[in-house]
């Protein structure tokens, strides 16, 4: 069976602020996972909950940058991330989640690392909203493209 590969981007929003932009490259070789992900629209975490599968987790890399764009995302996915010597405020991490038939390579970018220490204060202040410059949502299967999805807390 030929694997289905799809790339999608999700903006996680809490209190009207983007707290994370997650770009995922998902490879599927199992019919159940393909049905849940591509036809029923389940998110990655929902699939693991629905099936009761516990994925293997591997942190591949992490870092801090002043800014990030789609070229930087491609470098991170290729394992060629570079540190930015300017004001490093954005935190990113790349990891994989996988079970037999369903593999996810995920890059998460957090807009400001102080969000982890300031908590609700960070959510309420007037800091500038964060997004990745260009939404790069592609797929390499014969299934219809998936648009970026917003998720709220």
Coordinates of C-alpha atoms in Angstrom, one line a residue:
X1 CA 0.0 0.0 0.0
X2 CA 1.3 3.5 -0.9
X3 CA 1.4 5.8 2.1
X4 CA -0.7 8.9 2.2
X5 CA 1.3 12.0 3.3
X6 CA -0.4 15.3 4.2
X7 CA 1.0 18.5 5.6
X8 CA -1.3 20.8 7.7
X9 CA -1.0 23.7 10.0
X10 CA -3.0 24.4 13.1
X11 CA -3.2 27.7 15.0
X12 CA -4.0 27.0 18.7
X13 CA -5.8 30.0 20.1
X14 CA -6.6 30.9 23.8
X15 CA -8.3 34.1 25.0
X16 CA -8.1 35.4 21.4
X17 CA -4.3 35.0 21.2
X18 CA -2.3 32.5 19.1
X19 CA -0.4 30.5 21.6
X20 CA 1.1 28.0 19.2
X21 CA 1.4 27.3 15.5
X22 CA 1.8 23.6 14.8
X23 CA 2.9 22.4 11.4
X24 CA 2.6 18.7 10.9
X25 CA 3.7 16.2 8.2
X26 CA 1.6 13.1 8.6
X27 CA 2.2 9.8 6.9
X28 CA -0.6 7.2 7.0
X29 CA -0.5 3.5 5.9
X30 CA -3.4 2.2 7.9
X31 CA -7.0 2.3 6.6
X32 CA -8.6 3.1 10.0
X33 CA -6.2 6.0 10.6
X34 CA -6.7 7.2 7.1
X35 CA -10.5 7.2 7.5
X36 CA -10.4 9.0 10.8
X37 CA -7.8 11.6 9.7
X38 CA -8.8 12.3 6.1
X39 CA -12.5 11.5 6.0
X40 CA -13.8 12.2 9.5
X41 CA -11.4 15.1 10.1
X42 CA -10.0 13.9 13.4
X43 CA -7.0 15.9 14.7
X44 CA -3.8 14.0 15.6
X45 CA -4.4 13.9 19.4
X46 CA -8.0 12.9 18.8
X47 CA -7.0 9.9 16.7
X48 CA -4.8 8.6 19.5
X49 CA -7.6 9.0 22.0
X50 CA -10.3 7.5 19.7
X51 CA -8.2 4.4 19.0
X52 CA -6.6 4.1 22.4
X53 CA -3.2 4.0 20.8
X54 CA -0.2 5.3 22.8
X55 CA 2.2 6.8 20.3
X56 CA 6.0 6.7 20.6
X57 CA 7.3 10.2 21.2
X58 CA 10.7 11.4 20.1
X59 CA 11.9 15.0 20.7
X60 CA 14.2 15.7 17.7
X61 CA 15.2 19.3 18.3
X62 CA 14.3 22.6 19.9
X63 CA 15.5 26.1 19.9
X64 CA 14.9 29.9 20.2
X65 CA 14.7 32.4 17.4
X66 CA 13.8 36.0 17.0
X67 CA 11.4 35.3 14.1
X68 CA 10.4 32.3 12.0
X69 CA 9.0 32.0 8.5
X70 CA 8.2 29.1 6.1
X71 CA 11.8 28.8 5.0
X72 CA 12.8 28.4 8.6
X73 CA 10.1 25.7 9.0
X74 CA 11.4 23.8 6.0
X75 CA 15.0 23.9 7.5
X76 CA 13.7 22.6 10.9
X77 CA 11.8 19.8 9.1
X78 CA 15.1 19.0 7.2
X79 CA 17.0 19.0 10.5
X80 CA 19.0 22.1 9.5
X81 CA 17.7 24.6 12.0
X82 CA 19.9 27.6 12.8
X83 CA 20.0 29.7 15.9
X84 CA 19.3 33.4 15.6
X85 CA 21.6 35.7 17.5
X86 CA 19.1 38.5 17.6
X87 CA 16.5 38.8 20.3
X88 CA 15.4 35.3 20.8
X89 CA 11.8 35.3 21.9
X90 CA 10.1 32.5 19.9
X91 CA 10.5 29.0 21.2
X92 CA 10.1 26.0 18.8
X93 CA 10.4 22.3 19.0
X94 CA 10.3 19.4 16.6
X95 CA 9.1 16.0 17.6
X96 CA 7.5 12.8 16.2
X97 CA 4.5 10.9 17.4
X98 CA 4.0 7.4 15.8
X99 CA 2.2 4.2 16.0
X100 CA 2.1 1.4 13.4
X101 CA 0.4 2.9 10.3
X102 CA 0.3 6.6 11.5
X103 CA 3.4 8.8 11.9
X104 CA 3.5 12.5 12.6
X105 CA 6.5 14.9 12.3
X106 CA 5.5 18.1 14.1
X107 CA 7.1 21.5 14.5
X108 CA 5.4 23.7 17.1
X109 CA 6.3 27.4 17.3
X110 CA 5.4 29.4 20.4
X111 CA 5.2 33.2 19.9
X112 CA 6.9 34.3 23.1
X113 CA 8.7 32.1 25.6
X114 CA 7.6 34.3 28.5
X115 CA 4.1 33.0 28.0
X116 CA 5.2 30.0 30.1
X117 CA 6.3 32.1 33.0
X118 CA 3.7 34.9 32.8
X119 CA 0.6 32.7 32.1
X120 CA -2.7 34.5 32.1
X121 CA -0.9 37.9 32.4
X122 CA 0.6 37.1 29.0
X123 CA -2.7 36.2 27.6
X124 CA -4.3 39.5 28.7
X125 CA -1.6 42.0 27.8
X126 CA -1.4 43.9 24.5
X127 CA 1.5 42.0 22.9
X128 CA 1.4 41.8 19.1
X129 CA -0.4 38.7 17.7
X130 CA 1.9 36.0 16.2
X131 CA 1.5 34.0 13.0
X132 CA 3.7 32.2 10.5
X133 CA 4.1 34.6 7.5
X134 CA 2.7 32.3 4.9
X135 CA 0.5 29.3 5.5
X136 CA 2.0 26.4 3.7
X137 CA -0.6 23.7 3.6
X138 CA 0.1 21.0 1.1
X139 CA -0.6 17.4 0.5
X140 CA 1.0 14.7 -1.6
X141 CA -1.9 12.3 -1.7
X142 CA -5.0 12.1 -3.8
X143 CA -7.2 13.4 -1.0
X144 CA -8.6 16.9 -1.1
X145 CA -6.4 19.6 0.6
X146 CA -7.0 20.4 4.2
X147 CA -7.1 24.1 5.2
X148 CA -5.5 25.5 8.4
X149 CA -7.6 24.8 11.4
X150 CA -8.1 27.0 14.4
X151 CA -8.5 25.5 17.8
X152 CA -9.4 27.3 21.0
X153 CA -8.9 26.7 24.7

